[in-house]
XYZ file of N, CA and C in Angstrom:
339
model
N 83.567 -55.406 -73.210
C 83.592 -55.086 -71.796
C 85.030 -54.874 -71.302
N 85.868 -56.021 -72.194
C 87.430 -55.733 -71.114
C 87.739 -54.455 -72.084
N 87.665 -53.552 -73.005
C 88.259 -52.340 -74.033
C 87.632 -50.810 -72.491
N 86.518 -51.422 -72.000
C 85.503 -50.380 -71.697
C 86.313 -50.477 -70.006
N 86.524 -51.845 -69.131
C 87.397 -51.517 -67.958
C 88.842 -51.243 -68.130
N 89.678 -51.168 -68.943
C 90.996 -51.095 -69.604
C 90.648 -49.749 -69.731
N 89.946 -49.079 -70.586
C 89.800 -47.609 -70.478
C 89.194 -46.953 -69.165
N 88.819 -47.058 -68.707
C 88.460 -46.679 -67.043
C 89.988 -46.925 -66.412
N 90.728 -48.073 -66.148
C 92.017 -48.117 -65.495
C 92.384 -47.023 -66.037
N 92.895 -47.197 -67.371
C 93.885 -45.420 -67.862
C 92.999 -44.488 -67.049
N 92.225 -43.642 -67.575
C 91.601 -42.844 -67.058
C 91.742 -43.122 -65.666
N 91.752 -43.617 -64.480
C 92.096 -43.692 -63.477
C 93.048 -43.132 -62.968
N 94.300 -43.825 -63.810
C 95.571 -43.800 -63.287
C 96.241 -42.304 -63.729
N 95.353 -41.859 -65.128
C 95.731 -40.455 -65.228
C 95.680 -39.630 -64.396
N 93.951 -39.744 -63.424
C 93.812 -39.182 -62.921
C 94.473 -39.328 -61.377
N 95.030 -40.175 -60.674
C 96.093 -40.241 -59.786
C 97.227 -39.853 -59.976
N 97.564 -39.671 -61.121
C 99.313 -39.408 -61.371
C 99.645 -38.417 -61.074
N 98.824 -37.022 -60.536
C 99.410 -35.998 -59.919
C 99.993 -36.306 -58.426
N 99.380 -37.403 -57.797
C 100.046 -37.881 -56.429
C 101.287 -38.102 -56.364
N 101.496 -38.899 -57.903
C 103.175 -39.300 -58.295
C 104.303 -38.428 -58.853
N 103.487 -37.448 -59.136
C 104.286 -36.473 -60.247
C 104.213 -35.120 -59.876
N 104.671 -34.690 -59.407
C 103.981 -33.104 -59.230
C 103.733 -32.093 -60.422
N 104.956 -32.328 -61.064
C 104.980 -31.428 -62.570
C 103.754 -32.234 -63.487
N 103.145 -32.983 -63.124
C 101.430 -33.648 -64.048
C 100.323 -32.977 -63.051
N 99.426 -32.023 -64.217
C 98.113 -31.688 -63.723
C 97.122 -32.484 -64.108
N 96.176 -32.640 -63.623
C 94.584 -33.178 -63.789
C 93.930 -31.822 -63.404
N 92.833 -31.566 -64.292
C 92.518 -30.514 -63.442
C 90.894 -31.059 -62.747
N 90.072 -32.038 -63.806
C 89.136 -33.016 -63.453
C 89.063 -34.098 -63.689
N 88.351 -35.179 -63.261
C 88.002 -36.397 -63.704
C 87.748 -36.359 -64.899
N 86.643 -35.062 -65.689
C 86.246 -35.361 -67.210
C 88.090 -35.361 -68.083
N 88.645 -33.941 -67.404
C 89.867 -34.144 -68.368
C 90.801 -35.526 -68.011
N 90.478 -36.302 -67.295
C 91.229 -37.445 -67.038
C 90.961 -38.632 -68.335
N 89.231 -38.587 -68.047
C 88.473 -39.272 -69.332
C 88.907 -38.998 -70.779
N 89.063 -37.408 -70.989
C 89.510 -37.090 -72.292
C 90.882 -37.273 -72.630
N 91.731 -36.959 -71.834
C 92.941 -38.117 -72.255
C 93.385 -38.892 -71.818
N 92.419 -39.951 -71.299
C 92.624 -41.178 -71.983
C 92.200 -41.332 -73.247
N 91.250 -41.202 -73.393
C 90.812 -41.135 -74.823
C 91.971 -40.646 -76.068
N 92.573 -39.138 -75.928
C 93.352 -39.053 -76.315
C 94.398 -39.780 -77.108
N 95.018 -40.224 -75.588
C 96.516 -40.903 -75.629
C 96.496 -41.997 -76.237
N 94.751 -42.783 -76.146
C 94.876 -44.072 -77.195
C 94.821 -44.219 -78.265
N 94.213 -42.774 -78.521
C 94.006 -42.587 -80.258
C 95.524 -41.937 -80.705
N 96.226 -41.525 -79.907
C 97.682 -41.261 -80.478
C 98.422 -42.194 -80.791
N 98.343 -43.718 -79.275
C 98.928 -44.581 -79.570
C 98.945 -45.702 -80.509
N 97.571 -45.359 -81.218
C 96.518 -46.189 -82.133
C 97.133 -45.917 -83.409
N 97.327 -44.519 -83.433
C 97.002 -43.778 -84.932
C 99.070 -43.421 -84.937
N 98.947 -42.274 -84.404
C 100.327 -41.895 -84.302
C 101.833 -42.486 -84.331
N 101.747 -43.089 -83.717
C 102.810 -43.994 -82.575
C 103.363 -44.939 -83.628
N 102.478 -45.585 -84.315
C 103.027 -47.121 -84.716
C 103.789 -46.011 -86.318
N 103.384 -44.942 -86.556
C 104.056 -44.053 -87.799
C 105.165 -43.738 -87.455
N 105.120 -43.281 -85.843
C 106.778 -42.459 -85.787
C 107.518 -43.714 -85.232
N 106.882 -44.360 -85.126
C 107.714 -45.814 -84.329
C 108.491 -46.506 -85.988
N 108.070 -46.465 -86.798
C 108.385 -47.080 -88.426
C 109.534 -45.765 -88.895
N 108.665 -45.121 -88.434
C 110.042 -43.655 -89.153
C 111.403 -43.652 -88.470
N 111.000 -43.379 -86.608
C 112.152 -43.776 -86.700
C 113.065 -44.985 -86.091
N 112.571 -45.932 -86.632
C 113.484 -47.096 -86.210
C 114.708 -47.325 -86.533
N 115.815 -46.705 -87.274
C 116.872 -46.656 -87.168
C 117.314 -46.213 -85.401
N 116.515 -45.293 -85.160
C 117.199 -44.572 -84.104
C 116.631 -45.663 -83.047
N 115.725 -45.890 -82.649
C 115.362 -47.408 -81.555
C 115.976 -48.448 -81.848
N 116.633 -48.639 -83.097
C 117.797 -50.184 -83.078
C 119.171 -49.677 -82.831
N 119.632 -48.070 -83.007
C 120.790 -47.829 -82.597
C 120.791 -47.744 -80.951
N 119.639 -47.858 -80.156
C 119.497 -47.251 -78.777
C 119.194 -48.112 -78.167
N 119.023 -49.163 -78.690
C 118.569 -50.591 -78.157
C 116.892 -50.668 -77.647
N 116.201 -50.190 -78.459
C 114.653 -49.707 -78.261
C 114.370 -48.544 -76.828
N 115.909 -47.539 -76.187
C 115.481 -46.651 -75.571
C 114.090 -45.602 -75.813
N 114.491 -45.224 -77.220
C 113.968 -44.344 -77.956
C 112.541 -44.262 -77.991
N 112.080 -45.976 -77.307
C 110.708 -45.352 -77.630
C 109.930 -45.072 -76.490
N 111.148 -44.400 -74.942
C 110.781 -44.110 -74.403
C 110.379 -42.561 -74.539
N 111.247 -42.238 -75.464
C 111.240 -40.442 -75.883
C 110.126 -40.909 -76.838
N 108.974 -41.560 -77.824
C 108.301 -41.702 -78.548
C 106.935 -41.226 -77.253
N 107.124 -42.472 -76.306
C 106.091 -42.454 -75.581
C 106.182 -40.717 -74.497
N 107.016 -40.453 -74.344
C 107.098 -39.159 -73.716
C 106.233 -38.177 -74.592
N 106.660 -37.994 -76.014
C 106.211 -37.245 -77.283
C 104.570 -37.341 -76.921
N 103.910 -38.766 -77.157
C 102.662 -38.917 -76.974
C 101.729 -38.032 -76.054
N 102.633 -38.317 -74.812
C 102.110 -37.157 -73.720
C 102.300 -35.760 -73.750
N 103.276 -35.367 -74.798
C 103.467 -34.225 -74.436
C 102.268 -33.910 -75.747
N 102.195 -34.510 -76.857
C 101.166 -33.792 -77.629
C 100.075 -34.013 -76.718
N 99.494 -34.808 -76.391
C 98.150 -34.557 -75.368
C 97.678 -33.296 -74.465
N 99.188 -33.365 -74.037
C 99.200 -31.669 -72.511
C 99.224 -30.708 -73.898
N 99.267 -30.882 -75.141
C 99.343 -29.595 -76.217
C 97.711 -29.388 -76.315
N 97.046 -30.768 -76.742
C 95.320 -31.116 -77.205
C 94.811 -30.494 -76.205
N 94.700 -31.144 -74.767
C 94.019 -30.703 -74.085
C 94.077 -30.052 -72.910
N 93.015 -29.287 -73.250
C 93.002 -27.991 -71.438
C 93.545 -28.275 -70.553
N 92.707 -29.823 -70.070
C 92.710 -29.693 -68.661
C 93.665 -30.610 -67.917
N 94.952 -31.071 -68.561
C 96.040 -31.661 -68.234
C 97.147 -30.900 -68.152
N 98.199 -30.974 -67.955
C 99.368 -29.820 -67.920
C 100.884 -30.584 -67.414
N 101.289 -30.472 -68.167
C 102.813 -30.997 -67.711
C 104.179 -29.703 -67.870
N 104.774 -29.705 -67.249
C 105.727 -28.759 -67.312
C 106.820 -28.548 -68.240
N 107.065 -29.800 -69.035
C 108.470 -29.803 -70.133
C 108.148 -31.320 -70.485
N 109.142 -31.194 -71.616
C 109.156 -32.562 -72.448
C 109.871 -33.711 -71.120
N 111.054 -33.522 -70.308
C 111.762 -34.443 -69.449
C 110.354 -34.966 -68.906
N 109.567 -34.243 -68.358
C 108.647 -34.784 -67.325
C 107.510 -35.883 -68.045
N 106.975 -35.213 -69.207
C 106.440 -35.939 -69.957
C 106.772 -37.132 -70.679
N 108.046 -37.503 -70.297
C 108.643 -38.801 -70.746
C 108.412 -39.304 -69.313
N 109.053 -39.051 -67.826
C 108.442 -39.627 -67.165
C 107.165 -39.984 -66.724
N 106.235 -39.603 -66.841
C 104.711 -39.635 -66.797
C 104.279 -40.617 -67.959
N 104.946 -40.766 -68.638
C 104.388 -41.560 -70.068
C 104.873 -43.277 -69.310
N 106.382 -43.342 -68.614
C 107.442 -44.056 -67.990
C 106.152 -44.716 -67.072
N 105.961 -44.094 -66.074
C 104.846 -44.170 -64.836
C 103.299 -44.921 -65.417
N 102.921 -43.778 -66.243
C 101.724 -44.152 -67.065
C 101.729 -45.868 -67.098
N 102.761 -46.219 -67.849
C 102.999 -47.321 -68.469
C 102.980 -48.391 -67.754
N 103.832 -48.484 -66.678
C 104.294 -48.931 -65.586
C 102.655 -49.607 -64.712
N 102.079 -48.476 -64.437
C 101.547 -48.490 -63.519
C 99.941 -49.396 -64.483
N 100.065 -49.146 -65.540
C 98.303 -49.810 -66.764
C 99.268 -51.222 -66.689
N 100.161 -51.365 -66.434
C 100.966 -52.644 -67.500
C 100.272 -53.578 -65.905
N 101.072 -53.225 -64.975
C 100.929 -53.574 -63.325
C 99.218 -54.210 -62.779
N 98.603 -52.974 -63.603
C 97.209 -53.795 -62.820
C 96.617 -54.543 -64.192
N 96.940 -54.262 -65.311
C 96.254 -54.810 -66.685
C 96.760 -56.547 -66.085
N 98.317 -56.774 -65.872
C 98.757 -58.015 -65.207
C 97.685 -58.435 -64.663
N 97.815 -57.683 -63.299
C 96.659 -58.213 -61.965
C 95.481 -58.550 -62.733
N 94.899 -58.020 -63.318
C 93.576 -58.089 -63.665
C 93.188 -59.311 -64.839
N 94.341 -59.136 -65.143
C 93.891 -60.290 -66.638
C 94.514 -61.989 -66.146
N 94.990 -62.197 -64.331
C 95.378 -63.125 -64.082
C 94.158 -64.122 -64.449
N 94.626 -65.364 -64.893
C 93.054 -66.326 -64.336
C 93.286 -68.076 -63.406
């Protein structure tokens, strides 16, 4: 049950982030659903590979780098699917920045007891 409201928040917040972002499209709720879906199977599958590859460069940057990792994530997504759209890689690091920010913020709230 908490995997199934944790995925509804993303999907949520995807789908608000054009309020925050202008250069981030949604174009529907379904494409909101599909990446989320997406972005977790990138962060699932993908992420923890290029995060091992390149960790030289996140211990020379003081773990900046895996803000450009998490940017990457989003930008392959706006590649996968239709109905999202971001304008350039800069933006897609912020949106990934926001993304993060904003699941981390209510995942907090929500998992208080």
């Amino acid at each position: 049950m908490r995997y199934l409201i944790s995925f509804l928040i993303n999907a949520g917040v995807l789908y608000a982030m054009p309020f925050l972002i202008p250069a981030f499209k949604v174009a529907n709720p379904q494409s909101a659903l599909i990446a989320a879906v997406v972005i977790g199977l990138l962060n699932t599958i993908v992420r923890p590979i290029l995060g091992i590859l390149t960790l030289p460069i996140t211990v020379l940057t003081l773990g900046l780098f895996l803000l450009v990792l998490n940017g990457f994530m989003f930008w392959i997504a706006d590649k996968v699917i239709d109905g999202i759209t971001i304008q350039n890689f800069g933006w897609a690091m912020v949106c990934a920045l926001v993304y993060s920010l904003i699941t981390w913020a209510v995942g907090a709230v929500l998992n208080r007891k």
